[in-house]
mmCIF file of C-alpha atoms in Angstrom:
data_model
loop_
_atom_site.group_PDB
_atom_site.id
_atom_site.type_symbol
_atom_site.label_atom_id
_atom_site.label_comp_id
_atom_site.label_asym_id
_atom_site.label_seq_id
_atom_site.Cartn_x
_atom_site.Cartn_y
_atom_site.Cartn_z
ATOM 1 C CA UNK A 1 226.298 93.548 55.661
ATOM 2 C CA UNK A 2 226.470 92.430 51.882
ATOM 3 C CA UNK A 3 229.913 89.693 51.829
ATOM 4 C CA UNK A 4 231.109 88.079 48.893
ATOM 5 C CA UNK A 5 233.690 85.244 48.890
ATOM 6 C CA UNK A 6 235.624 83.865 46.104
ATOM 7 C CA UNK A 7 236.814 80.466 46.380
ATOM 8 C CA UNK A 8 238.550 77.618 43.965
ATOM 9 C CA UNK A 9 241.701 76.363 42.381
ATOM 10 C CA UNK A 10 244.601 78.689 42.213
ATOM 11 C CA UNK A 11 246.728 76.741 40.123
ATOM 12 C CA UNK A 12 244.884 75.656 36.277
ATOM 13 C CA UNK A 13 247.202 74.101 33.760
ATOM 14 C CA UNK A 14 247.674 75.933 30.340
ATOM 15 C CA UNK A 15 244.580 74.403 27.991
ATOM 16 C CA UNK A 16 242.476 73.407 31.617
ATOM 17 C CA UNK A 17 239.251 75.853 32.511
ATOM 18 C CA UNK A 18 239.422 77.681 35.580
ATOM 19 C CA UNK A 19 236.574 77.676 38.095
ATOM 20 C CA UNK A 20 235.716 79.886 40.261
ATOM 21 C CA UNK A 21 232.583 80.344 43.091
ATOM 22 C CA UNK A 22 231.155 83.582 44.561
ATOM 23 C CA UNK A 23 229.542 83.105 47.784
ATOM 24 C CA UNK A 24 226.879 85.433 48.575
ATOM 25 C CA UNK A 25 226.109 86.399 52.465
ATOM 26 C CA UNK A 26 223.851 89.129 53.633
ATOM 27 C CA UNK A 27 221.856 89.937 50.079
ATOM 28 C CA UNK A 28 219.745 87.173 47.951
ATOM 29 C CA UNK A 29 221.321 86.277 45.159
ATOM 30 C CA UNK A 30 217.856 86.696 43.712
ATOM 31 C CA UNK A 31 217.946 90.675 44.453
ATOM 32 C CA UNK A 32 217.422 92.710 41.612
ATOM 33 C CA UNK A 33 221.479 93.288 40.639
ATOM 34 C CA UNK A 34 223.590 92.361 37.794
ATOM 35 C CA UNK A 35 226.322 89.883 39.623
ATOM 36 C CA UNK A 36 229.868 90.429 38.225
ATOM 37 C CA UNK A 37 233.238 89.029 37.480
ATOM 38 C CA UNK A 38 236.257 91.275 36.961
ATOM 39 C CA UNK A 39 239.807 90.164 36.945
ATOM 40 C CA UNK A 40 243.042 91.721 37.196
ATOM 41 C CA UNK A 41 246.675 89.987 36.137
ATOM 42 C CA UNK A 42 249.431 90.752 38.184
ATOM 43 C CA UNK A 43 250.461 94.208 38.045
ATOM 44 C CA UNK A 44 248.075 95.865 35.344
ATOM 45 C CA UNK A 45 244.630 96.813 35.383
ATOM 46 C CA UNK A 46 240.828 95.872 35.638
ATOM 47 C CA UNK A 47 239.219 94.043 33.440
ATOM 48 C CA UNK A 48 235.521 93.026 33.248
ATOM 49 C CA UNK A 49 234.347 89.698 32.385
ATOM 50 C CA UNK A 50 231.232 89.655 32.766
ATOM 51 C CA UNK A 51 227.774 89.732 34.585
ATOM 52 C CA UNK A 52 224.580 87.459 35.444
ATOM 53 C CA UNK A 53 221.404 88.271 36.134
ATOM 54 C CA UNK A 54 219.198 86.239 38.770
ATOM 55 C CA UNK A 55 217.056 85.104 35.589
ATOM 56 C CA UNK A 56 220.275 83.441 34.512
ATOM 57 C CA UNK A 57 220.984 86.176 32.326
ATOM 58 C CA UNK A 58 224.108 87.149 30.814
ATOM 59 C CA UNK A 59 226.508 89.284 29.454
ATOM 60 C CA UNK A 60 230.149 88.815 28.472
ATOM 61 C CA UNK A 61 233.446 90.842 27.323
ATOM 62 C CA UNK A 62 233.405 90.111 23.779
ATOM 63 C CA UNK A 63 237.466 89.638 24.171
ATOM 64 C CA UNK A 64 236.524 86.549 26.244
ATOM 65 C CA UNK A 65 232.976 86.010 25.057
ATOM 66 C CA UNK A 66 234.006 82.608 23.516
ATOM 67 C CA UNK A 67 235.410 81.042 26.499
ATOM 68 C CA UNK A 68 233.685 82.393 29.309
ATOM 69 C CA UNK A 69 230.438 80.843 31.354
ATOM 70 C CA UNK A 70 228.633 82.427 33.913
ATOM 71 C CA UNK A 71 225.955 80.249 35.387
ATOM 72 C CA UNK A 72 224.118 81.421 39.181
ATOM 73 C CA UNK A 73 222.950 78.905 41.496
ATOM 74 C CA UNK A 74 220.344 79.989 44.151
ATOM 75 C CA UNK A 75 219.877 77.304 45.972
ATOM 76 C CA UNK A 76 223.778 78.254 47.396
ATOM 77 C CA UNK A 77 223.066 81.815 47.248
ATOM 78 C CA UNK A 78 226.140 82.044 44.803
ATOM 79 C CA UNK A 79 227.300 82.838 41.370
ATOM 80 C CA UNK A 80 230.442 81.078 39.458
ATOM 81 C CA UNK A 81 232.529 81.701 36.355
ATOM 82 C CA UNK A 82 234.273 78.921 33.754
ATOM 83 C CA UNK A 83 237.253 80.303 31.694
ATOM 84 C CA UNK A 84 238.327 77.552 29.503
ATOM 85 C CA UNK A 85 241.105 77.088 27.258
ATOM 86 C CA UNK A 86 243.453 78.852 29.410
ATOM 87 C CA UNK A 87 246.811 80.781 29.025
ATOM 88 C CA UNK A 88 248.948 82.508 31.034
ATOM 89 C CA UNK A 89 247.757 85.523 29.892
ATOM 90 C CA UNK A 90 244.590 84.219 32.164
ATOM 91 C CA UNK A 91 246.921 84.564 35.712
ATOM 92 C CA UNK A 92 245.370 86.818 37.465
ATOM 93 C CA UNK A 93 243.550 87.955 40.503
ATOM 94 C CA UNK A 94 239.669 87.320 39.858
ATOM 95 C CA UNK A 95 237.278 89.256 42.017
ATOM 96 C CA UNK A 96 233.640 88.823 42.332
ATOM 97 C CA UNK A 97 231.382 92.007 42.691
ATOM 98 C CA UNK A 98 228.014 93.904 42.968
ATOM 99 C CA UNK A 99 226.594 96.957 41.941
ATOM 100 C CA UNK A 100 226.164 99.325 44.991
ATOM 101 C CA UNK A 101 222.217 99.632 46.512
ATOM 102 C CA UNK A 102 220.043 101.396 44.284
ATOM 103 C CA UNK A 103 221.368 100.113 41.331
ATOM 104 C CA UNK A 104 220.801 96.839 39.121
ATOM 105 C CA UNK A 105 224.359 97.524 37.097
ATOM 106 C CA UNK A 106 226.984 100.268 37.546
ATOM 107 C CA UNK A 107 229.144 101.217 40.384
ATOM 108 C CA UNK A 108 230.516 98.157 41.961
ATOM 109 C CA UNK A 109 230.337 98.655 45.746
ATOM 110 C CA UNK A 110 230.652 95.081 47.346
ATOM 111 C CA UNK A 111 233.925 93.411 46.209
ATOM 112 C CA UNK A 112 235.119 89.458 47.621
ATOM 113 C CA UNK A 113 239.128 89.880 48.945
ATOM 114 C CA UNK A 114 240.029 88.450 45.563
ATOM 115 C CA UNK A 115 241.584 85.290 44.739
ATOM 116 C CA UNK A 116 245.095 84.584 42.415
ATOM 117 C CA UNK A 117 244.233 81.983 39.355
ATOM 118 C CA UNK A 118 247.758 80.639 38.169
ATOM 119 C CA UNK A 119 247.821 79.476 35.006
ATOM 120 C CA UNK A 120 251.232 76.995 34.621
ATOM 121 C CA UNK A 121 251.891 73.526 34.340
ATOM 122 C CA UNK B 1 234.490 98.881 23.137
ATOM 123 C CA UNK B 2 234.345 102.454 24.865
ATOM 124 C CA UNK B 3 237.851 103.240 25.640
ATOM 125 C CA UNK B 4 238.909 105.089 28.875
ATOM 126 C CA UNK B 5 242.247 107.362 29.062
ATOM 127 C CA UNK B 6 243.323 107.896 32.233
ATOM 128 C CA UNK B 7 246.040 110.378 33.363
ATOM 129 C CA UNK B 8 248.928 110.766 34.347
ATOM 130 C CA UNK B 9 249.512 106.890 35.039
ATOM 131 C CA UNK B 10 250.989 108.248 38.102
ATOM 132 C CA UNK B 11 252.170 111.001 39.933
ATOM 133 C CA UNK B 12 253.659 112.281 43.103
ATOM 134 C CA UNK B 13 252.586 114.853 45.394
ATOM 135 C CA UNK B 14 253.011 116.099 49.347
ATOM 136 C CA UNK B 15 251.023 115.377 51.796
ATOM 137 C CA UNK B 16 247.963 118.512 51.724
ATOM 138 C CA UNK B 17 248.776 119.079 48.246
ATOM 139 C CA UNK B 18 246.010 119.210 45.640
ATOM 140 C CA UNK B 19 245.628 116.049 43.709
ATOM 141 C CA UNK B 20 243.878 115.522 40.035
ATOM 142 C CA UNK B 21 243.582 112.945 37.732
ATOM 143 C CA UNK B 22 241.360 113.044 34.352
ATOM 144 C CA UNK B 23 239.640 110.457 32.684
ATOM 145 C CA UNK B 24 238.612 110.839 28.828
ATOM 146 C CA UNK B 25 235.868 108.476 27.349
ATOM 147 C CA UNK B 26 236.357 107.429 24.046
ATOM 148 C CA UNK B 27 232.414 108.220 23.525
ATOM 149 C CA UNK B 28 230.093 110.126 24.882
ATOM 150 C CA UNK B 29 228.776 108.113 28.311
ATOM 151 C CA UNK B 30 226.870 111.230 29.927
ATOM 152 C CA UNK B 31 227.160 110.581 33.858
ATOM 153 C CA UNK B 32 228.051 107.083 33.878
ATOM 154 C CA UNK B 33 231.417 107.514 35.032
ATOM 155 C CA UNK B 34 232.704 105.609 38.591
ATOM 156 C CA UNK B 35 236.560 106.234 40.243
ATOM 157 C CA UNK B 36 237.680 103.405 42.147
ATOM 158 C CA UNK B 37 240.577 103.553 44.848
ATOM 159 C CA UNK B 38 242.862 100.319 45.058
ATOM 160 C CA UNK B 39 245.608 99.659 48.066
ATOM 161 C CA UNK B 40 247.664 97.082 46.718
ATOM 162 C CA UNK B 41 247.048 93.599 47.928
ATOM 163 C CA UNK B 42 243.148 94.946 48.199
ATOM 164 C CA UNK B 43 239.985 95.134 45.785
ATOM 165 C CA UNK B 44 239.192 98.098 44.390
ATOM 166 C CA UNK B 45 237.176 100.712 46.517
ATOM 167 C CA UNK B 46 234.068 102.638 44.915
ATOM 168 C CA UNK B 47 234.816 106.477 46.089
ATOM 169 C CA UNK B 48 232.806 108.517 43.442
ATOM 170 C CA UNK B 49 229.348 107.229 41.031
ATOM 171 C CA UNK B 50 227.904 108.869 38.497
ATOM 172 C CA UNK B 51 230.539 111.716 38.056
ATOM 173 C CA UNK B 52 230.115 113.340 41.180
ATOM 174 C CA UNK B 53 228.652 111.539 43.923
ATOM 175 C CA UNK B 54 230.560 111.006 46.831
ATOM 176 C CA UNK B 55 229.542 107.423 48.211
ATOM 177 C CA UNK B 56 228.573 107.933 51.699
ATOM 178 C CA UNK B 57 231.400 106.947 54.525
ATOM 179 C CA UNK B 58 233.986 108.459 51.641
ATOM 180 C CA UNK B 59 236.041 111.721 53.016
ATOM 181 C CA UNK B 60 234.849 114.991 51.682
ATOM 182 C CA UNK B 61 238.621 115.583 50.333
ATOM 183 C CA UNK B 62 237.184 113.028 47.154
ATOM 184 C CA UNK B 63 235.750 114.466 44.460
ATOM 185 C CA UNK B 64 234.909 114.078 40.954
ATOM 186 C CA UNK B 65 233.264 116.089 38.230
ATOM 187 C CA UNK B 66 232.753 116.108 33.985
ATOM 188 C CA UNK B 67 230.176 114.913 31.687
ATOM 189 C CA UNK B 68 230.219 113.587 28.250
ATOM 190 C CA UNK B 69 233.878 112.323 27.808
ATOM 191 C CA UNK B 70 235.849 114.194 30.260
ATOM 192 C CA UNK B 71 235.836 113.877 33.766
ATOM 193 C CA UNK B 72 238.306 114.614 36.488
ATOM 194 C CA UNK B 73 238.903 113.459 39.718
ATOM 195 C CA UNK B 74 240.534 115.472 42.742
ATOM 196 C CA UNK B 75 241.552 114.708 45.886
ATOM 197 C CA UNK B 76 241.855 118.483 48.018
ATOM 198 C CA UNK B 77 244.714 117.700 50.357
ATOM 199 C CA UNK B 78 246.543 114.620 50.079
ATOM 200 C CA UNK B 79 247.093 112.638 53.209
ATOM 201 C CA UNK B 80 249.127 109.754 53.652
ATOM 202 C CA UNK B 81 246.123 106.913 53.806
ATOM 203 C CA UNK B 82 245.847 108.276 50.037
ATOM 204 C CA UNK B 83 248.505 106.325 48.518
ATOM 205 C CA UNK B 84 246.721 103.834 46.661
ATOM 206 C CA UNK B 85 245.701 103.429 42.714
ATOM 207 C CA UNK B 86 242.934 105.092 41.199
ATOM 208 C CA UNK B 87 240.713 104.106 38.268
ATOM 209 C CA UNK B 88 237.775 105.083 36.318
ATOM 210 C CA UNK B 89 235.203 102.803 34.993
ATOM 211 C CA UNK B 90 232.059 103.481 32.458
ATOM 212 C CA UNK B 91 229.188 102.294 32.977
ATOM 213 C CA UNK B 92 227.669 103.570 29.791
ATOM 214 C CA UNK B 93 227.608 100.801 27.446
ATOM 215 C CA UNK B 94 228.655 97.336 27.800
ATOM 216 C CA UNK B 95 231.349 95.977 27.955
ATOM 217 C CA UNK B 96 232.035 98.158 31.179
ATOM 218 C CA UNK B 97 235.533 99.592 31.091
ATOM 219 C CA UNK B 98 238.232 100.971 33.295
ATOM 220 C CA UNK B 99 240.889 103.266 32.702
ATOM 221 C CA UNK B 100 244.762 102.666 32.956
ATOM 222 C CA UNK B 101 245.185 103.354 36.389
ATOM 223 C CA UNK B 102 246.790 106.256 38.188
ATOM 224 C CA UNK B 103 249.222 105.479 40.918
ATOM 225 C CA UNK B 104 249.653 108.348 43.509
ATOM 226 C CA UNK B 105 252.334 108.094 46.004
ATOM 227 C CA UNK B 106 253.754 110.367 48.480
ATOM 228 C CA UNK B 107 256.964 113.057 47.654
#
């Protein structure tokens, strides 16, 4: 059974970066799958930030392209996101995901619970 | 960016009424069209990939259909365990994008 588990800071002051970890359990983090970040403020909608492949490939939402870092670490079996320069526009709940089996990128099947980033002095 | 409309942003309906929501790319994206169900306090829950598969597990009442840039998704007979948020996402082209949202609740 394919688990993923967010953990870090939920409080980041305004100008800090926000860090975030996505443990892996039951896959490789070395599978053939594009592992994903998608966030969602309080109230609205989903928003992708981005995705890593297990070469340490990456891609990025150009509206966050500048600030964002996704780096993979296998020896963990995990994947983690920097956000720096943060706002409050940045509170949100931030979710770590992969695609479902059978595909690399696409339809996001396993989802962590979710954890809430506040961003406030 | 490929743009996804998504309506109505919400709706209300009876419990075995018909249910549909419609999702309109801003670009063609062929098949590559996913609806997600969300119960608040949860992450979102694939239901539907590429248009029209049902993901296994999901209850046959879920549906989806469309190609190109407009898709629709129906649930058959609304039950209670329904009342949740629904989005679309393409998968098309990068970034990947969701719709608005569509918040069904009970009448």
């Amino acid at each position: 059974q394919v688990q993923l588990q967010e953990s870090g800071p939920g409080l980041v002051k305004p100008s800090g970066t926000l860090s975030l970890t996505c443990g892996v359990s039951g896959d490789s983090i070395s599978s053939s799958k594009w592992w994903t970040w998608v966030r969602q403020p309080p109230g609205k909608g989903l928003e992708w930030i981005g995705e890593i492949y297990h070469t340490g490939s990456t891609n990025y939402n150009p509206s966050l392209k500048s600030r964002v870092t996704i780096f993979i670490d296998k020896s963990k079996n995990q994947f983690s996101l920097n956000l720096n320069s943060v706002t409050a526009a940045d509170t949100a709940v931030y979710y770590c995901a992969r695609p479902s089996s059978g595909y690399s990128s696409g339809p996001l099947d396993y989802w962590g619970q979710g954890t809430l980033v506040t961003v406030s002095s | 960016d490929i743009q996804m409309t998504q309506s109505p942003s919400s709706l209300s309906a009876s419990v075995g009424d018909r249910v549909t929501i419609t999702c309109q790319a801003s670009q063609d994206i062929t098949k590559y069209l996913n609806w997600y169900q969300q119960k608040p306090g949860k992450a979102p829950n694939l239901l539907i990939y590429d248009a029209s598969n049902l993901k296994p597990g999901v209850p046959s009442r879920f549906s989806g259909s469309g190609s190109g840039t407009d898709f629709t998704f129906t649930i058959s007979s609304l039950q209670p365990e329904d009342i949740a948020t629904y989005y679309c996402q393409q998968y098309d082209k990068l970034p990947l994008t969701f719709g608005g949202g569509t918040k069904v609740e009970i009448k």
